[in-house]
Short mmCIF file of C-alpha atoms in Angstrom, two decimals:
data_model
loop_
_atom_site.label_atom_id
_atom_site.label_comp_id
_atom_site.label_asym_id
_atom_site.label_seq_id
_atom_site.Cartn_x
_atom_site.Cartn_y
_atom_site.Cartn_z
CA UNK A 1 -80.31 -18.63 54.10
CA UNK A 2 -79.08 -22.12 54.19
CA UNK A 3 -75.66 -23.10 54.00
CA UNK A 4 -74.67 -26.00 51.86
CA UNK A 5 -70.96 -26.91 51.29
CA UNK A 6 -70.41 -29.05 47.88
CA UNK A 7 -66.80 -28.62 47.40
CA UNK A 8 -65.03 -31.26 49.53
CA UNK A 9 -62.49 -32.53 46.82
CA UNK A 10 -61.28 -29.05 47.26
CA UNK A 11 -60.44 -28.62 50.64
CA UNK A 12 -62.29 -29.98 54.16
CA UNK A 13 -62.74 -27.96 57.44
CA UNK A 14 -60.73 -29.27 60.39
CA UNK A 15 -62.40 -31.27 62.65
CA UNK A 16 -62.66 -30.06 66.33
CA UNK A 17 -60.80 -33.30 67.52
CA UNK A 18 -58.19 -32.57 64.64
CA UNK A 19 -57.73 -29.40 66.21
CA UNK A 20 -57.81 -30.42 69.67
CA UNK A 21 -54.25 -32.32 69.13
CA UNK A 22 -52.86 -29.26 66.99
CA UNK A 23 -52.83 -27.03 69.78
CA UNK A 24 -50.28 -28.12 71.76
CA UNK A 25 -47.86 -28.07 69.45
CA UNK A 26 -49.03 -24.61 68.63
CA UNK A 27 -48.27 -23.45 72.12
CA UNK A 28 -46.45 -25.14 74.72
CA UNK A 29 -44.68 -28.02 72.65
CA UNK A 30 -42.88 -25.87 70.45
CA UNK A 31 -39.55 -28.01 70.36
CA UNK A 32 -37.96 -28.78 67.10
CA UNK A 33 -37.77 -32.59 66.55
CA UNK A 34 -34.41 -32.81 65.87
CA UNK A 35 -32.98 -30.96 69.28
CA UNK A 36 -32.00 -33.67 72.16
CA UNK A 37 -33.29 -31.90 75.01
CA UNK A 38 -37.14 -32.60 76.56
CA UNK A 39 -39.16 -29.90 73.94
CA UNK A 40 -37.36 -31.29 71.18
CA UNK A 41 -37.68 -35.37 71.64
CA UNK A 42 -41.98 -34.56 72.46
CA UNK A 43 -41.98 -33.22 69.14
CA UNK A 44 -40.09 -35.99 67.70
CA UNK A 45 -42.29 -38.98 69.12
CA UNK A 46 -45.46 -37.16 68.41
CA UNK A 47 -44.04 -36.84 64.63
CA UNK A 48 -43.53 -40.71 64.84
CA UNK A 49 -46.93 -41.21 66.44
CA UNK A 50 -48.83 -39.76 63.57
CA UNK A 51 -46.47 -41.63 60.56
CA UNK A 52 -47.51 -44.46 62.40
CA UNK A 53 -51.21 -43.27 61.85
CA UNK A 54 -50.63 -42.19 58.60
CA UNK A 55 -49.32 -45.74 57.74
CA UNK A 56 -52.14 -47.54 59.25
CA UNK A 57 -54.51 -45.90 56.93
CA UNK A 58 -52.88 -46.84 53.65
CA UNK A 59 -51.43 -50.44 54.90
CA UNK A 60 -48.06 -49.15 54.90
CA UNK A 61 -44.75 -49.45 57.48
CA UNK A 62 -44.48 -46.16 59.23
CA UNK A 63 -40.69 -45.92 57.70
CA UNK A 64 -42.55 -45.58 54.16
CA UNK A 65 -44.22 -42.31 55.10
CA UNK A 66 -42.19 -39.16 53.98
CA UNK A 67 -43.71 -36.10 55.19
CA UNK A 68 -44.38 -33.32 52.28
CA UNK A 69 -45.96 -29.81 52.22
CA UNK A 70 -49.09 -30.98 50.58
CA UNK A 71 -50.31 -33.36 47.23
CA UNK A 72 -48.61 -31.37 44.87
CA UNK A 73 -44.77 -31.47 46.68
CA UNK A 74 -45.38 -35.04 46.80
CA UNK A 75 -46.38 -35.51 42.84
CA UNK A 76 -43.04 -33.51 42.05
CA UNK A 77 -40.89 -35.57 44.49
CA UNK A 78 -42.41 -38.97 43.26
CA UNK A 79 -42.00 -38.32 39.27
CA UNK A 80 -38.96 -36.15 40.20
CA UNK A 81 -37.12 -38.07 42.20
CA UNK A 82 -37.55 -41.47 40.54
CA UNK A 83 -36.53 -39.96 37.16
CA UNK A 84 -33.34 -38.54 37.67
CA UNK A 85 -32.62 -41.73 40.58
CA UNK A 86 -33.35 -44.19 37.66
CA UNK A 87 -32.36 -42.47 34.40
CA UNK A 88 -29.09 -44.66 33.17
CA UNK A 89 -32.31 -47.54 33.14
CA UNK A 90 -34.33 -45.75 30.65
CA UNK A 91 -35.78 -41.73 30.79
CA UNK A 92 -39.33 -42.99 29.56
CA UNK A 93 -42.60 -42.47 31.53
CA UNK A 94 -45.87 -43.15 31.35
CA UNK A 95 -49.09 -41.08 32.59
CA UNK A 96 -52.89 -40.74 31.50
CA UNK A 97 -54.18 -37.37 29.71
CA UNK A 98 -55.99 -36.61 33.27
CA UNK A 99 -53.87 -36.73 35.70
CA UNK A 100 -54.08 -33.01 38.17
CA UNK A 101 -51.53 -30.88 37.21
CA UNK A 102 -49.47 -31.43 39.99
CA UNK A 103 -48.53 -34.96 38.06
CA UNK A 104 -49.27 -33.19 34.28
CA UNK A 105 -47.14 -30.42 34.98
CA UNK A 106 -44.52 -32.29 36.59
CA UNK A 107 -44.23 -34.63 33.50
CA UNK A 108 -44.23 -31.68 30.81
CA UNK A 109 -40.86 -30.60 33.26
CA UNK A 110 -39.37 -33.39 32.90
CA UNK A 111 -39.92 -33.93 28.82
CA UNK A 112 -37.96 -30.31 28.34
CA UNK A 113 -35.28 -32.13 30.58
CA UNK A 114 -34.85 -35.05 28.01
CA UNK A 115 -37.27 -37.36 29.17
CA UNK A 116 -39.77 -39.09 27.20
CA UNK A 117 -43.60 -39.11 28.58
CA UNK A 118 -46.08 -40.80 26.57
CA UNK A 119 -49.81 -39.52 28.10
CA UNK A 120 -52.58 -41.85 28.01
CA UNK A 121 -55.78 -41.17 26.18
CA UNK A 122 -59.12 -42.06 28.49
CA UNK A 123 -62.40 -43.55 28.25
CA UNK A 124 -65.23 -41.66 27.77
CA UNK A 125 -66.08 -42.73 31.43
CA UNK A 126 -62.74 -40.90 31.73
CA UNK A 127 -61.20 -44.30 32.66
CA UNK A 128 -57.50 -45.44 31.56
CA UNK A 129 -57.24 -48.25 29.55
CA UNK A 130 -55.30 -51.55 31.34
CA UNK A 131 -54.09 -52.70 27.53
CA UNK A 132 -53.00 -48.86 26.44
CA UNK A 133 -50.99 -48.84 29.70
CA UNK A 134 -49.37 -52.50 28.40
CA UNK A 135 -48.76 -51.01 24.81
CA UNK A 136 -47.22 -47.39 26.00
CA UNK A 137 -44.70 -49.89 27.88
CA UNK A 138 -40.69 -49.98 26.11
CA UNK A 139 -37.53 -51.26 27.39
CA UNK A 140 -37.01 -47.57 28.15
CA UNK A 141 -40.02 -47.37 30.62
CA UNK A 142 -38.56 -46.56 34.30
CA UNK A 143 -42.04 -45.18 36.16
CA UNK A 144 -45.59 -45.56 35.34
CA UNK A 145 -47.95 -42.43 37.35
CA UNK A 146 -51.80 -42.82 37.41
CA UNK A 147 -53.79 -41.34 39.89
CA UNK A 148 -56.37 -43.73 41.80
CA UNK A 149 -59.40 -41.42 41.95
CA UNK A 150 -60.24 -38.29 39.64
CA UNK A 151 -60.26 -35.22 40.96
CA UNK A 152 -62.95 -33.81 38.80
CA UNK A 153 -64.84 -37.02 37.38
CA UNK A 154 -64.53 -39.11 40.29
CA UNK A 155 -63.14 -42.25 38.28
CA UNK A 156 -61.85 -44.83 40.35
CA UNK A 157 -58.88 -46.17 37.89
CA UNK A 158 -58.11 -50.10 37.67
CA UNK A 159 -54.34 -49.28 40.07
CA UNK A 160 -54.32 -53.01 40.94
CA UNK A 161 -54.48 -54.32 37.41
CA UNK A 162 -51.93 -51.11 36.40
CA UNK A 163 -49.68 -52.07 39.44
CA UNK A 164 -49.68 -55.80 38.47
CA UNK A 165 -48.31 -54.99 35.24
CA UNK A 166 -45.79 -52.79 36.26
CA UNK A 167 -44.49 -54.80 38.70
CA UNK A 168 -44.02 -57.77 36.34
CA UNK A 169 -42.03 -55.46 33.87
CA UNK A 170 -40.18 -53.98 36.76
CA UNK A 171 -40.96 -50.55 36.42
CA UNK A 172 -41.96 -48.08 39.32
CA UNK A 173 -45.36 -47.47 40.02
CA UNK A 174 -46.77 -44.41 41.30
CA UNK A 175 -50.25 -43.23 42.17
CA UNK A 176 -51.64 -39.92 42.89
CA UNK A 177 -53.93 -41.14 45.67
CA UNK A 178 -55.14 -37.48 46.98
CA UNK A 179 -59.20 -38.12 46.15
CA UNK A 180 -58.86 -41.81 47.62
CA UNK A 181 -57.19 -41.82 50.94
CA UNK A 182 -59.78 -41.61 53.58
CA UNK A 183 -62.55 -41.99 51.30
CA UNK A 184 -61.78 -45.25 49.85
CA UNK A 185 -60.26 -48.39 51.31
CA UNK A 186 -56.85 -48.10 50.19
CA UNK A 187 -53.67 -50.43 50.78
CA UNK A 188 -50.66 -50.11 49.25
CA UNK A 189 -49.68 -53.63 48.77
CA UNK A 190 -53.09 -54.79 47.57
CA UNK A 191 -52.90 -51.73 44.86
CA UNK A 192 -49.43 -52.79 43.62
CA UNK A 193 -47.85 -49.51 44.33
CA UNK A 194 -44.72 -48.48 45.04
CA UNK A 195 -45.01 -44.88 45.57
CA UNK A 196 -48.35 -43.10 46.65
CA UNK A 197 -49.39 -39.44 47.12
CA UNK A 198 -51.58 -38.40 49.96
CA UNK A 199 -52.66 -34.88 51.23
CA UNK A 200 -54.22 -34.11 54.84
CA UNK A 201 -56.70 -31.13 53.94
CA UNK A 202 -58.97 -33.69 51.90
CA UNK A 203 -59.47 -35.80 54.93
CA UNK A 204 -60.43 -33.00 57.61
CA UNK A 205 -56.35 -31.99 58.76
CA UNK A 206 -54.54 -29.17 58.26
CA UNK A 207 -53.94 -27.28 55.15
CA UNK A 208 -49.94 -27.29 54.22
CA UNK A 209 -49.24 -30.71 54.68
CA UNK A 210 -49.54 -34.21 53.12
CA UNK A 211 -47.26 -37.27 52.67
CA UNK A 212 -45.59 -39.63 49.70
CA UNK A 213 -45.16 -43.07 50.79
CA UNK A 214 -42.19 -44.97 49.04
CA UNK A 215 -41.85 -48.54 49.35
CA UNK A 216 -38.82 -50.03 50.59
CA UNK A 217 -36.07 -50.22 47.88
CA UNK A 218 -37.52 -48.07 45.91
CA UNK A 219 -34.65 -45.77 44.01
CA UNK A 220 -35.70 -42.09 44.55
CA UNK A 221 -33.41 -38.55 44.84
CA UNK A 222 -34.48 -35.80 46.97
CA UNK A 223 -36.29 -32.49 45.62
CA UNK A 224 -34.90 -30.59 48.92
CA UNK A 225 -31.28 -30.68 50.10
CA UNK A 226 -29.88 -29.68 53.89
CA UNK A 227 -30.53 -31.37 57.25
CA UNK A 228 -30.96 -34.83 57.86
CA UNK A 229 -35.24 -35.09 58.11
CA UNK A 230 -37.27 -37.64 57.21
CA UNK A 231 -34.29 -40.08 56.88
CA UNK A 232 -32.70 -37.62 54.42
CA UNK A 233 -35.48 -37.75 51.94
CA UNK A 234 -36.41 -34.00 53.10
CA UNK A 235 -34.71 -31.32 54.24
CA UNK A 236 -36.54 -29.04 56.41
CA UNK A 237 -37.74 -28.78 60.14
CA UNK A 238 -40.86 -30.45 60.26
CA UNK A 239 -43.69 -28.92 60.76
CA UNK A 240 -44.95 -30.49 63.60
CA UNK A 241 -48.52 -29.07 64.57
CA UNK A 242 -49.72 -30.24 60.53
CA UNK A 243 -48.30 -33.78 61.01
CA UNK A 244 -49.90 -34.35 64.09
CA UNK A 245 -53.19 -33.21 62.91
CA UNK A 246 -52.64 -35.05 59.52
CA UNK A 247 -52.25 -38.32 62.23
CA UNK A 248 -55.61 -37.69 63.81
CA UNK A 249 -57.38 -37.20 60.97
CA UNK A 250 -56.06 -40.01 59.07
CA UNK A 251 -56.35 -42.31 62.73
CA UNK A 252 -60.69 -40.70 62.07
CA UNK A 253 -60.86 -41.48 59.04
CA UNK A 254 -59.85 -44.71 59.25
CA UNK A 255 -62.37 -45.41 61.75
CA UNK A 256 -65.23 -44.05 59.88
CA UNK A 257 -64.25 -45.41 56.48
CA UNK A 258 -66.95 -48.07 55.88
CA UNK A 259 -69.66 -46.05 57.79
CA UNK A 260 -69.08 -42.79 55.84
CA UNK A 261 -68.76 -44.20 52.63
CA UNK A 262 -71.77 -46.14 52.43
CA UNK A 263 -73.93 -42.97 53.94
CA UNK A 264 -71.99 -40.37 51.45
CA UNK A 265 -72.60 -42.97 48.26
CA UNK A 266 -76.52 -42.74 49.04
CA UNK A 267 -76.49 -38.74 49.44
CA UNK A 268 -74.44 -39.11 46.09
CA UNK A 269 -77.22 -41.22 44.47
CA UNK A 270 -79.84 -39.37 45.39
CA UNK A 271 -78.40 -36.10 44.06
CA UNK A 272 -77.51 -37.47 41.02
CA UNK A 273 -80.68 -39.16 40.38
CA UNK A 274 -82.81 -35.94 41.86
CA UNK A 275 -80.62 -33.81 38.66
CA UNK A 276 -80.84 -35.87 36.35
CA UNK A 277 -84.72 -36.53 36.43
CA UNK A 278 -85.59 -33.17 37.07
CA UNK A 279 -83.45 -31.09 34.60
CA UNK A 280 -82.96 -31.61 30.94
CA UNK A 281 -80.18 -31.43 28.49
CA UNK A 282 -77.76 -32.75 31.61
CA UNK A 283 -75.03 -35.77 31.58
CA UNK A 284 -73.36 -37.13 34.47
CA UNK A 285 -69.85 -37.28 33.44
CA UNK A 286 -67.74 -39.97 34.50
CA UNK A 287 -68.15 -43.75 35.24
CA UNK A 288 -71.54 -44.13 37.24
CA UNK A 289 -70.84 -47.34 38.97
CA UNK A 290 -66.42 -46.66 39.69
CA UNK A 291 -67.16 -43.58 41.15
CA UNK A 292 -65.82 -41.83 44.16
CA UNK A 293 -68.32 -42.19 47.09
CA UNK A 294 -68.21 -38.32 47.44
CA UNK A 295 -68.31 -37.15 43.51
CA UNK A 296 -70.94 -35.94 40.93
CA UNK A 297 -69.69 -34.24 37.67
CA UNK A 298 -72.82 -32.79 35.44
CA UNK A 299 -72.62 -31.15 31.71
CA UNK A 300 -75.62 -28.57 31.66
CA UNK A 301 -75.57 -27.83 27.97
CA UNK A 302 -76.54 -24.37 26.52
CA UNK A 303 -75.61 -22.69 30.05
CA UNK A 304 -71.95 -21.61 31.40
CA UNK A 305 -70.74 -23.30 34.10
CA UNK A 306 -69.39 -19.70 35.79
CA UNK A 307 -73.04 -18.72 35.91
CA UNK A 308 -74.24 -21.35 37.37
CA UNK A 309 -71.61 -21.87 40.38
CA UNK A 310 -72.25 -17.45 41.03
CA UNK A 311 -75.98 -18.80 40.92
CA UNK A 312 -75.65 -21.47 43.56
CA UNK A 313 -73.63 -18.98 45.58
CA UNK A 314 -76.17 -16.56 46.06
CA UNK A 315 -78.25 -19.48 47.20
CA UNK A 316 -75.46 -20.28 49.99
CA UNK A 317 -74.63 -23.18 48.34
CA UNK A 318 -70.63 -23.75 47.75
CA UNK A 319 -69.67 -26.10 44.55
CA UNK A 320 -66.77 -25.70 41.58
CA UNK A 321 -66.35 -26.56 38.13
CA UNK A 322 -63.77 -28.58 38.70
CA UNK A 323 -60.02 -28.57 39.99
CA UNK A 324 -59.78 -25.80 42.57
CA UNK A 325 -56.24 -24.96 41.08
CA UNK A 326 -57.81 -24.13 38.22
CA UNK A 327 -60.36 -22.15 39.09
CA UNK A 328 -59.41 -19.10 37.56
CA UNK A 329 -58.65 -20.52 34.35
CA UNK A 330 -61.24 -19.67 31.51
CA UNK A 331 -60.57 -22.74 30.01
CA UNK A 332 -62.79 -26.11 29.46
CA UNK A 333 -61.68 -28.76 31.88
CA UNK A 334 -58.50 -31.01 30.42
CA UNK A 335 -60.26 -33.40 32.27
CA UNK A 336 -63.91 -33.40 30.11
CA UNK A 337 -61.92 -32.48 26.81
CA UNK A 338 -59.61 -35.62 27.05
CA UNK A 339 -63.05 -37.61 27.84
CA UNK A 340 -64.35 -36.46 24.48
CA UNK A 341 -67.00 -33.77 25.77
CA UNK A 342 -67.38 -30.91 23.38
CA UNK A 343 -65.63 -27.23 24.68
CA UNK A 344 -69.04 -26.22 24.71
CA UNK A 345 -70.75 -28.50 26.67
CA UNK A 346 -67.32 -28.79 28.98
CA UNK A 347 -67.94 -25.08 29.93
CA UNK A 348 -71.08 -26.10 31.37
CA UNK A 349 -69.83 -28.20 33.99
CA UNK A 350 -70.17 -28.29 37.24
CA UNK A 351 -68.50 -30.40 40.23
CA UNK A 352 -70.41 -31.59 43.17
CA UNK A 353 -68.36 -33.34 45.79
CA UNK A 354 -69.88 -34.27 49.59
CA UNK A 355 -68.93 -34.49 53.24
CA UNK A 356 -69.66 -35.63 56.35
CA UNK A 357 -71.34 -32.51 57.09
CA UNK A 358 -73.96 -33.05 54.42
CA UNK A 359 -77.13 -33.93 54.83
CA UNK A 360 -80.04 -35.35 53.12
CA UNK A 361 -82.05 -31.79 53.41
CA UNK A 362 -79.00 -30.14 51.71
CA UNK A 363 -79.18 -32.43 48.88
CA UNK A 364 -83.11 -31.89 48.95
CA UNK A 365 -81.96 -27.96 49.53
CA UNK A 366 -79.88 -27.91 46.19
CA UNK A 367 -82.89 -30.38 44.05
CA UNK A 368 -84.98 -27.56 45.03
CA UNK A 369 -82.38 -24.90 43.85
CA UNK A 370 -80.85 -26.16 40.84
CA UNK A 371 -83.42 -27.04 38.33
CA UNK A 372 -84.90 -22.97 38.86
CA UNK A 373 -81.28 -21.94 38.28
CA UNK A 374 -80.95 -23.68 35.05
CA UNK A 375 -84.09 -22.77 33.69
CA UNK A 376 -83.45 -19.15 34.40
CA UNK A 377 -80.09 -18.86 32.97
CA UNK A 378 -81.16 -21.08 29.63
CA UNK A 379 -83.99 -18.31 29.87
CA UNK A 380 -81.14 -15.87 28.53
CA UNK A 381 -79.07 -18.72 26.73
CA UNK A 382 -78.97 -17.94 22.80
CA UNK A 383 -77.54 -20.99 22.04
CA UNK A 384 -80.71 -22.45 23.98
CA UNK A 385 -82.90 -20.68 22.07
CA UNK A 386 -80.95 -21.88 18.94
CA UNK A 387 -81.64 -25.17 20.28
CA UNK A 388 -84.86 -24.79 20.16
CA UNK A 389 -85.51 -23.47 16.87
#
């Protein structure tokens, strides 16, 4: 049976050459960075050899880069640590209704410790408003957070226009840059940012590892207190084997940026025109033209999106129905239902994001699939039948 993996905003495999510069530090370069002797000053420059990379991908200076356990430790530390570094300015901050919940949750923590967090309605493209961002702004405002790509829609958000703005009221701006890095061009100066979140397993590294850059000057506390890391932004011995695999893969990605992008966007055409012509009662959700290179989002009404991702499995084909951290909610996306989709029509969604492992026979694999599994499960649908009536 073929194999088709459509779940790359989920996680990526590491790449063999990814690997390749792990290993080491898995076995014979074991030193902790911050011991003087030989072991421990190898570990150190090969930290500082992949910030550097790290840097280079996003247009940053490699003294911006804070190393993090992942996305979600560098959501907390960038909403965190500006709010309590900033709060005799104001405790007010503004998100969208979409953000993952890394940034959603994050926010709700802060509102039951006194702040103030007004959440952005969205498009029905799912895309934020520039104006509602302008109107949600007070004299209390100290940090604005909208992410740059969706995580389940696939909306590219207007960050430069969001980061102009901020920047002219003088209030932080963070974006939750997980989707974009590697997959978009991204640079931090040109998006107006001052703090951005990035995460190696969506770019082919290492699980358990990811980054928040922080422009210089930029007031921000700590989440973790004890040695000296990272300049004293994190406590905690490094861990050494994910960074350096996080700097290859970001050093690949960078390389193949333009390349893979145009070659994933057609794949991504062609499967969303291939499901949209051949299967009725379907939507693409999100903005069709700012769209993630890698990302399509479809409503199949009068069908449960559970079914049809156990469905596509038995076909060997790998796809979600929406934020892998959520996956074992039972709950409509927050994502669809702050876009205005129905709950019913929201539980009929499915996510479909690509990789550079995909082909044009998968997507010819899954045009061939798809429709049949529809048809099958509407076959049993009473609310199709209803429909139909």
């Amino acid at each position: 049976m073929r194999k088709v993996y459509l779940d790359h905003s989920a996680t990526t495999p590491v790449r063999p050459e990814v690997l390749e510069e792990m290993l080491p530090y898995l076995k014979e370069e074991f030193g902790n960075p911050s011991s003087l002797y030989s072991w421990g000053r190898q570990a150190k420059k090969a930290i500082e050899e992949a910030r550097a990379r790290v840097a280079g991908l996003i247009g940053a200076q490699p003294e911006e880069i804070v190393f993090t356990s992942g996305g979600t430790e560098a959501d907390n530390m960038a909403l965190i640590g500006v709010a309590y570094a900033n709060q005799k300015k104001g405790k007010h901050i503004i998100t969208s209704s979409i953000e993952h919940h890394a940034v959603l949750d994050t926010a709700q923590y802060l509102q039951r410790q006194g702040f103030k967090v007004t959440f952005l309605p969205v498009t029905p493209e799912g895309l934020v408003r520039v104006e509602d961002v302008e109107e949600a702004i007070t004299d209390e405002t100290i940090l604005i957070s909208i992410m740059h790509v969706n995580n389940e829609v696939g909306t590219i958000q207007p960050i430069q226009e969001i980061g102009k703005l901020a920047r002219e009221r003088g209030i932080i701006f963070h974006t939750d840059a997980v989707q974009s890095v590697g997959k978009i061009p991204v640079n931090v100066d040109e998006l107006n940012v001052d703090l951005l979140s990035a995460s190696a397993h969506k770019i082919y590294g290492p699980k358990g590892v990811g980054c928040l850059y922080i422009r210089k000057g930029t007031r921000i506390q700590p989440l973790l207190h004890g040695g000296g890391q990272e300049r004293k932004r994190r406590a905690g011995t490094e861990n050494v084997p994910g960074i350096v695999g996080f700097g290859k893969a970001a050093e690949l990605a960078g390389q193949e940026l333009e390349s893979e992008g145009k070659r994933l966007k057609a794949l991504r055409d062609k499967l969303i025109d291939g499901v949209l012509e051949r299967i009725d009662h379907v939507q693409l959700n999100g903005d069709r033209e700012r769209r993630s290179p890698i990302n399509a989002n479809f409503s199949f009404k009068y069908v449960e999106g559970e079914s049809i991702l156990l469905s596509l499995d038995m076909k060997g084909i790998a796809a979600s129905s929406g934020s892998a951290c959520t996956s074992g909610s039972l709950d409509p996306s927050h994502v669809l239902l702050a876009m205005g989709i129905p709950h019913e029509v929201a539980h009929g969604s499915v996510r479909m994001t690509l990789g550079r492992d995909n082909t044009e026979e998968d997507i010819d694999y899954v045009l061939e699939v798809l429709p049949e599994i529809i048809e099958r499960l509407r076959a049993m649908s009473p609310l199709y039948k209803k429909a139909g009536d």
